[in-house]
């Protein structure tokens, strides 16, 4: 019978079988011995996993189908690359078994790459357990390598460092195991690169949301290549990285994740950096100046951010950042990449946000004043749109646009309310003022509503602040306070004034909120703003910097004006409703670090103001008639407190700030106050008409949450269509 040859094709093992096989415990492989019972000489050598590691990586699907030898390189093997075909290494797996297969292949490939990068004689990465501290292993390896080459270790080179690195002793056989098994008796200091990476991550997590003008990939690349982070070199790349780390350090200080004096270790030379940027008129210089201005907000002894922003604004206008950038309008004729075009747009809006924020805080005019600006709002780049982290980038840009809208509202309020010429204001009728303020108020309400839709709960690390409801509430009430702040625009048409008289001089309060909005409502705005700010402070979301300090000064002045209008000059303001908020304001000012002397001085003055409030309660509790001399002494103390606070406000914010609504007046006879009876003879006195109007709305303080206007149709502002502002989440 003629024999026949049968050929059988044996199929490969299914993924499920390979998984089951991989999960079985490995057998105890013993070295083979010869007939005389001696083991092979190859067993005396340590295993070299990097030599045959590539054989454990499964071949790609195409190479297995053609029975070709696969190079097993990621993300595509050499045969698939030469043939121009898709490789299974770069194709997303469709089933769970295939995903496990690809993951095992990638882990094996990464293990091979790490083992090949390790110095000769070092243990393989397989000996390190999952979750172990690899940094100590790397320190020990680098120490051994340095010692073998130079005879000393890096720790011995640093002066004053005589600590022995674990594992660098004479017992080289167990040195690496001691590195992994030695207990942590004292937490070691973070290496310079680890601390720098933490600062950079904090910057991009918090500050980059509002100022997204830095190329993250470039900064991370410089972080890996620049080396020494303790010193700043004079090139733009190292200066950018140094300032980013310094700003990120301040955010971690605010969150309480590092000691409070860590930021003081950064040595920022303002004069040298500004000089370098002025000599180099390039985009990187503008970026450095923006970062320098951001850092100066946290430096009580540094340069004025108002001056730095002025330089930045003029540099930006000179370089054409206020115009829409395209890919073919470069001055040198070369095309600008799309990502650089987008970064130029983001840089302009970052300067705009910073300029308007500082201008609003100080009550001074803005610096970036190009009326023909046509720069589009920040958008996603092509790389960010194609990235798997596209939702993260979208939320970041949404936050950036929301902050831009906030600064636009603040700029609009300053221009139309505070910086408008008095001649123009005198020509406006009551209807014109009401229309202007109602239009701004509608935009403020829309901004707050949109912010509630994009706000997120607090994150565990307490670093991001621009997406929290508490921050949104603080900014909302600050906008309302800024709109109705006492100024010539908010004063009535007959321009009355209320005076606080002393033996020598008097202070004149413009009767602002008595006719635009009620004094009660203005006081409620200030109370709600301080409550929201205090909530941010308790949640470690409040940056204790120059902007926060400057914004607290006008609020304290509103409290003082409200106290006088409530009856403080007659010692009858024992039920002043904002005394608790004044105490919260003092606590926030006391929380500033030691270097902020202006904050401590303001806290001292406001503490005296609290004593004045407590004195009125004491006088009211005794139910005795106050004599003329006692009332005059009390009056002098109150005036001295106002004088000290107003002088400090002018010193911190500037003499030309628009928030100093108190004016000195020597015309004591216009007050018409009888010091013996305590009853004012003129309607200009805050002890008559204004205190009576506030007392009629006293129920709004004692539990009623509506913010209606006291006076109804008689007031200039009649918000009949406005509902209640419900912000009682605090």
PDB file of C-alpha atoms in Angstrom, residues 100-281:
ATOM      1  CA  UNK A 100      -4.116  42.017  27.810  1.00  0.00           C
ATOM      2  CA  UNK A 101      -1.943  40.562  25.065  1.00  0.00           C
ATOM      3  CA  UNK A 102      -0.823  43.983  23.864  1.00  0.00           C
ATOM      4  CA  UNK A 103      -0.275  45.210  27.403  1.00  0.00           C
ATOM      5  CA  UNK A 104       1.978  42.250  28.211  1.00  0.00           C
ATOM      6  CA  UNK A 105       3.948  42.902  25.043  1.00  0.00           C
ATOM      7  CA  UNK A 106       4.409  46.551  25.908  1.00  0.00           C
ATOM      8  CA  UNK A 107       5.469  45.806  29.485  1.00  0.00           C
ATOM      9  CA  UNK A 108       8.077  43.359  28.216  1.00  0.00           C
ATOM     10  CA  UNK A 109       9.365  45.911  25.746  1.00  0.00           C
ATOM     11  CA  UNK A 110       9.632  48.629  28.423  1.00  0.00           C
ATOM     12  CA  UNK A 111      11.417  46.193  30.723  1.00  0.00           C
ATOM     13  CA  UNK A 112      13.942  45.469  27.992  1.00  0.00           C
ATOM     14  CA  UNK A 113      14.552  49.166  27.364  1.00  0.00           C
ATOM     15  CA  UNK A 114      15.070  49.901  31.077  1.00  0.00           C
ATOM     16  CA  UNK A 115      17.417  46.977  31.573  1.00  0.00           C
ATOM     17  CA  UNK A 116      19.506  48.040  28.598  1.00  0.00           C
ATOM     18  CA  UNK A 117      19.772  51.560  30.013  1.00  0.00           C
ATOM     19  CA  UNK A 118      20.941  50.395  33.441  1.00  0.00           C
ATOM     20  CA  UNK A 119      24.708  50.323  34.120  1.00  0.00           C
ATOM     21  CA  UNK A 120      26.560  47.055  33.878  1.00  0.00           C
ATOM     22  CA  UNK A 121      26.303  44.960  37.028  1.00  0.00           C
ATOM     23  CA  UNK A 122      23.076  46.600  38.198  1.00  0.00           C
ATOM     24  CA  UNK A 123      20.139  44.345  39.083  1.00  0.00           C
ATOM     25  CA  UNK A 124      17.332  44.125  36.571  1.00  0.00           C
ATOM     26  CA  UNK A 125      14.083  45.963  36.932  1.00  0.00           C
ATOM     27  CA  UNK A 126      12.396  42.620  37.630  1.00  0.00           C
ATOM     28  CA  UNK A 127      13.945  42.596  41.117  1.00  0.00           C
ATOM     29  CA  UNK A 128      12.086  45.763  42.114  1.00  0.00           C
ATOM     30  CA  UNK A 129       8.639  45.158  43.528  1.00  0.00           C
ATOM     31  CA  UNK A 130       5.677  47.089  42.166  1.00  0.00           C
ATOM     32  CA  UNK A 131       5.098  50.281  44.152  1.00  0.00           C
ATOM     33  CA  UNK A 132       8.640  50.544  45.497  1.00  0.00           C
ATOM     34  CA  UNK A 133      10.462  53.874  45.696  1.00  0.00           C
ATOM     35  CA  UNK A 134      12.560  53.802  42.552  1.00  0.00           C
ATOM     36  CA  UNK A 135      14.217  57.157  43.292  1.00  0.00           C
ATOM     37  CA  UNK A 136      16.308  55.669  46.109  1.00  0.00           C
ATOM     38  CA  UNK A 137      17.389  52.842  43.830  1.00  0.00           C
ATOM     39  CA  UNK A 138      18.458  55.316  41.165  1.00  0.00           C
ATOM     40  CA  UNK A 139      20.368  57.369  43.747  1.00  0.00           C
ATOM     41  CA  UNK A 140      22.213  54.299  44.877  1.00  0.00           C
ATOM     42  CA  UNK A 141      23.023  53.256  41.312  1.00  0.00           C
ATOM     43  CA  UNK A 142      24.260  56.738  40.377  1.00  0.00           C
ATOM     44  CA  UNK A 143      26.335  56.887  43.572  1.00  0.00           C
ATOM     45  CA  UNK A 144      27.974  53.549  42.811  1.00  0.00           C
ATOM     46  CA  UNK A 145      28.642  54.595  39.227  1.00  0.00           C
ATOM     47  CA  UNK A 146      30.190  57.912  40.299  1.00  0.00           C
ATOM     48  CA  UNK A 147      32.245  56.204  43.010  1.00  0.00           C
ATOM     49  CA  UNK A 148      33.542  53.590  40.581  1.00  0.00           C
ATOM     50  CA  UNK A 149      34.609  56.275  38.108  1.00  0.00           C
ATOM     51  CA  UNK A 150      35.879  59.105  40.346  1.00  0.00           C
ATOM     52  CA  UNK A 151      36.395  57.468  43.713  1.00  0.00           C
ATOM     53  CA  UNK A 152      33.874  59.757  45.460  1.00  0.00           C
ATOM     54  CA  UNK A 153      30.115  60.031  45.613  1.00  0.00           C
ATOM     55  CA  UNK A 154      27.972  63.077  44.705  1.00  0.00           C
ATOM     56  CA  UNK A 155      27.011  63.500  48.345  1.00  0.00           C
ATOM     57  CA  UNK A 156      30.691  63.907  49.289  1.00  0.00           C
ATOM     58  CA  UNK A 157      31.158  66.677  46.741  1.00  0.00           C
ATOM     59  CA  UNK A 158      28.446  68.898  48.308  1.00  0.00           C
ATOM     60  CA  UNK A 159      29.949  70.921  51.180  1.00  0.00           C
ATOM     61  CA  UNK A 160      28.490  70.110  54.555  1.00  0.00           C
ATOM     62  CA  UNK A 161      26.873  66.880  53.406  1.00  0.00           C
ATOM     63  CA  UNK A 162      28.478  63.961  55.211  1.00  0.00           C
ATOM     64  CA  UNK A 163      25.555  61.553  55.258  1.00  0.00           C
ATOM     65  CA  UNK A 164      26.353  58.144  53.882  1.00  0.00           C
ATOM     66  CA  UNK A 165      24.092  56.983  51.070  1.00  0.00           C
ATOM     67  CA  UNK A 166      22.521  53.628  51.914  1.00  0.00           C
ATOM     68  CA  UNK A 167      23.923  50.815  49.905  1.00  0.00           C
ATOM     69  CA  UNK A 168      27.251  52.474  49.118  1.00  0.00           C
ATOM     70  CA  UNK A 169      29.201  50.614  51.779  1.00  0.00           C
ATOM     71  CA  UNK A 170      31.641  47.755  51.365  1.00  0.00           C
ATOM     72  CA  UNK A 171      28.910  45.117  51.244  1.00  0.00           C
ATOM     73  CA  UNK A 172      28.219  45.500  47.541  1.00  0.00           C
ATOM     74  CA  UNK A 173      26.382  42.229  47.313  1.00  0.00           C
ATOM     75  CA  UNK A 174      23.477  43.338  49.508  1.00  0.00           C
ATOM     76  CA  UNK A 175      23.750  47.072  49.000  1.00  0.00           C
ATOM     77  CA  UNK A 176      20.916  47.344  46.479  1.00  0.00           C
ATOM     78  CA  UNK A 177      18.623  45.209  48.609  1.00  0.00           C
ATOM     79  CA  UNK A 178      19.332  47.472  51.587  1.00  0.00           C
ATOM     80  CA  UNK A 179      18.190  50.456  49.555  1.00  0.00           C
ATOM     81  CA  UNK A 180      14.776  48.898  49.067  1.00  0.00           C
ATOM     82  CA  UNK A 181      14.366  47.323  52.503  1.00  0.00           C
ATOM     83  CA  UNK A 182      15.785  50.034  54.771  1.00  0.00           C
ATOM     84  CA  UNK A 183      13.004  51.682  56.839  1.00  0.00           C
ATOM     85  CA  UNK A 184      12.373  55.401  56.386  1.00  0.00           C
ATOM     86  CA  UNK A 185      13.410  56.750  59.781  1.00  0.00           C
ATOM     87  CA  UNK A 186      13.306  60.361  58.508  1.00  0.00           C
ATOM     88  CA  UNK A 187      11.678  61.522  55.285  1.00  0.00           C
ATOM     89  CA  UNK A 188      14.470  62.398  52.861  1.00  0.00           C
ATOM     90  CA  UNK A 189      14.472  65.742  51.093  1.00  0.00           C
ATOM     91  CA  UNK A 190      13.032  65.758  47.608  1.00  0.00           C
ATOM     92  CA  UNK A 191      15.643  65.721  44.872  1.00  0.00           C
ATOM     93  CA  UNK A 192      15.912  68.947  42.955  1.00  0.00           C
ATOM     94  CA  UNK A 193      14.282  67.527  39.834  1.00  0.00           C
ATOM     95  CA  UNK A 194      11.351  66.023  41.774  1.00  0.00           C
ATOM     96  CA  UNK A 195      10.681  69.280  43.623  1.00  0.00           C
ATOM     97  CA  UNK A 196      10.952  71.245  40.400  1.00  0.00           C
ATOM     98  CA  UNK A 197       8.478  68.942  38.664  1.00  0.00           C
ATOM     99  CA  UNK A 198       6.063  69.373  41.549  1.00  0.00           C
ATOM    100  CA  UNK A 199       6.278  73.168  41.302  1.00  0.00           C
ATOM    101  CA  UNK A 200       5.784  73.068  37.533  1.00  0.00           C
ATOM    102  CA  UNK A 201       2.757  70.787  37.861  1.00  0.00           C
ATOM    103  CA  UNK A 202       1.251  73.135  40.452  1.00  0.00           C
ATOM    104  CA  UNK A 203       1.656  76.057  38.054  1.00  0.00           C
ATOM    105  CA  UNK A 204      -0.037  74.295  35.156  1.00  0.00           C
ATOM    106  CA  UNK A 205      -2.754  72.978  37.443  1.00  0.00           C
ATOM    107  CA  UNK A 206      -3.737  76.364  38.862  1.00  0.00           C
ATOM    108  CA  UNK A 207      -2.214  79.464  37.241  1.00  0.00           C
ATOM    109  CA  UNK A 208      -2.200  78.126  33.685  1.00  0.00           C
ATOM    110  CA  UNK A 209      -6.001  77.986  33.723  1.00  0.00           C
ATOM    111  CA  UNK A 210      -6.240  81.784  33.756  1.00  0.00           C
ATOM    112  CA  UNK A 211      -2.993  82.521  31.852  1.00  0.00           C
ATOM    113  CA  UNK A 212      -2.568  79.733  29.256  1.00  0.00           C
ATOM    114  CA  UNK A 213       0.228  81.360  27.246  1.00  0.00           C
ATOM    115  CA  UNK A 214       3.104  78.970  28.050  1.00  0.00           C
ATOM    116  CA  UNK A 215       3.944  75.972  25.879  1.00  0.00           C
ATOM    117  CA  UNK A 216       3.669  73.075  28.311  1.00  0.00           C
ATOM    118  CA  UNK A 217       5.634  70.630  26.175  1.00  0.00           C
ATOM    119  CA  UNK A 218       8.534  73.029  25.836  1.00  0.00           C
ATOM    120  CA  UNK A 219       8.630  73.717  29.570  1.00  0.00           C
ATOM    121  CA  UNK A 220       8.616  69.999  30.397  1.00  0.00           C
ATOM    122  CA  UNK A 221      11.398  69.444  27.873  1.00  0.00           C
ATOM    123  CA  UNK A 222      13.472  72.216  29.449  1.00  0.00           C
ATOM    124  CA  UNK A 223      12.748  70.699  32.841  1.00  0.00           C
ATOM    125  CA  UNK A 224      14.444  67.491  31.751  1.00  0.00           C
ATOM    126  CA  UNK A 225      17.424  69.083  30.008  1.00  0.00           C
ATOM    127  CA  UNK A 226      18.418  72.223  31.896  1.00  0.00           C
ATOM    128  CA  UNK A 227      19.748  70.352  34.905  1.00  0.00           C
ATOM    129  CA  UNK A 228      20.482  72.659  37.853  1.00  0.00           C
ATOM    130  CA  UNK A 229      17.247  74.287  39.035  1.00  0.00           C
ATOM    131  CA  UNK A 230      18.699  76.130  41.989  1.00  0.00           C
ATOM    132  CA  UNK A 231      20.315  78.756  39.750  1.00  0.00           C
ATOM    133  CA  UNK A 232      18.892  80.863  36.973  1.00  0.00           C
ATOM    134  CA  UNK A 233      20.938  81.257  33.851  1.00  0.00           C
ATOM    135  CA  UNK A 234      20.575  84.309  31.667  1.00  0.00           C
ATOM    136  CA  UNK A 235      18.898  82.593  28.702  1.00  0.00           C
ATOM    137  CA  UNK A 236      15.118  82.952  28.203  1.00  0.00           C
ATOM    138  CA  UNK A 237      14.408  79.230  28.601  1.00  0.00           C
ATOM    139  CA  UNK A 238      15.903  78.908  32.066  1.00  0.00           C
ATOM    140  CA  UNK A 239      14.345  82.207  33.202  1.00  0.00           C
ATOM    141  CA  UNK A 240      10.891  81.048  32.104  1.00  0.00           C
ATOM    142  CA  UNK A 241      11.291  77.751  33.920  1.00  0.00           C
ATOM    143  CA  UNK A 242      12.661  79.416  37.051  1.00  0.00           C
ATOM    144  CA  UNK A 243       9.730  81.850  37.308  1.00  0.00           C
ATOM    145  CA  UNK A 244       7.180  79.091  36.627  1.00  0.00           C
ATOM    146  CA  UNK A 245       8.625  77.066  39.494  1.00  0.00           C
ATOM    147  CA  UNK A 246       8.588  80.106  41.780  1.00  0.00           C
ATOM    148  CA  UNK A 247       4.912  80.815  41.013  1.00  0.00           C
ATOM    149  CA  UNK A 248       3.994  77.142  41.398  1.00  0.00           C
ATOM    150  CA  UNK A 249       5.690  77.151  44.782  1.00  0.00           C
ATOM    151  CA  UNK A 250       3.406  79.979  45.956  1.00  0.00           C
ATOM    152  CA  UNK A 251       0.302  77.951  45.020  1.00  0.00           C
ATOM    153  CA  UNK A 252       1.536  74.972  47.041  1.00  0.00           C
ATOM    154  CA  UNK A 253       2.212  77.284  49.976  1.00  0.00           C
ATOM    155  CA  UNK A 254      -1.349  78.567  49.810  1.00  0.00           C
ATOM    156  CA  UNK A 255      -2.677  75.006  49.769  1.00  0.00           C
ATOM    157  CA  UNK A 256      -0.577  74.154  52.827  1.00  0.00           C
ATOM    158  CA  UNK A 257       1.304  71.364  51.045  1.00  0.00           C
ATOM    159  CA  UNK A 258       4.763  72.845  51.669  1.00  0.00           C
ATOM    160  CA  UNK A 259       6.189  75.071  54.442  1.00  0.00           C
ATOM    161  CA  UNK A 260       5.218  78.730  54.331  1.00  0.00           C
ATOM    162  CA  UNK A 261       8.785  79.994  53.799  1.00  0.00           C
ATOM    163  CA  UNK A 262       9.606  77.800  50.801  1.00  0.00           C
ATOM    164  CA  UNK A 263       8.968  80.524  48.226  1.00  0.00           C
ATOM    165  CA  UNK A 264      11.495  82.763  49.929  1.00  0.00           C
ATOM    166  CA  UNK A 265      14.235  80.392  48.756  1.00  0.00           C
ATOM    167  CA  UNK A 266      13.758  81.662  45.210  1.00  0.00           C
ATOM    168  CA  UNK A 267      16.024  84.594  44.427  1.00  0.00           C
ATOM    169  CA  UNK A 268      14.274  86.651  41.741  1.00  0.00           C
ATOM    170  CA  UNK A 269      16.411  89.557  40.534  1.00  0.00           C
ATOM    171  CA  UNK A 270      13.827  92.008  39.197  1.00  0.00           C
ATOM    172  CA  UNK A 271      16.341  94.531  37.871  1.00  0.00           C
ATOM    173  CA  UNK A 272      18.401  91.991  35.953  1.00  0.00           C
ATOM    174  CA  UNK A 273      15.376  90.253  34.450  1.00  0.00           C
ATOM    175  CA  UNK A 274      13.743  93.501  33.345  1.00  0.00           C
ATOM    176  CA  UNK A 275      17.017  94.703  31.835  1.00  0.00           C
ATOM    177  CA  UNK A 276      17.454  91.460  29.914  1.00  0.00           C
ATOM    178  CA  UNK A 277      13.894  91.609  28.588  1.00  0.00           C
ATOM    179  CA  UNK A 278      14.262  95.212  27.474  1.00  0.00           C
ATOM    180  CA  UNK A 279      17.420  94.349  25.571  1.00  0.00           C
ATOM    181  CA  UNK A 280      15.701  91.417  23.808  1.00  0.00           C
ATOM    182  CA  UNK A 281      12.507  92.535  22.077  1.00  0.00           C
TER     183      UNK A 281
END
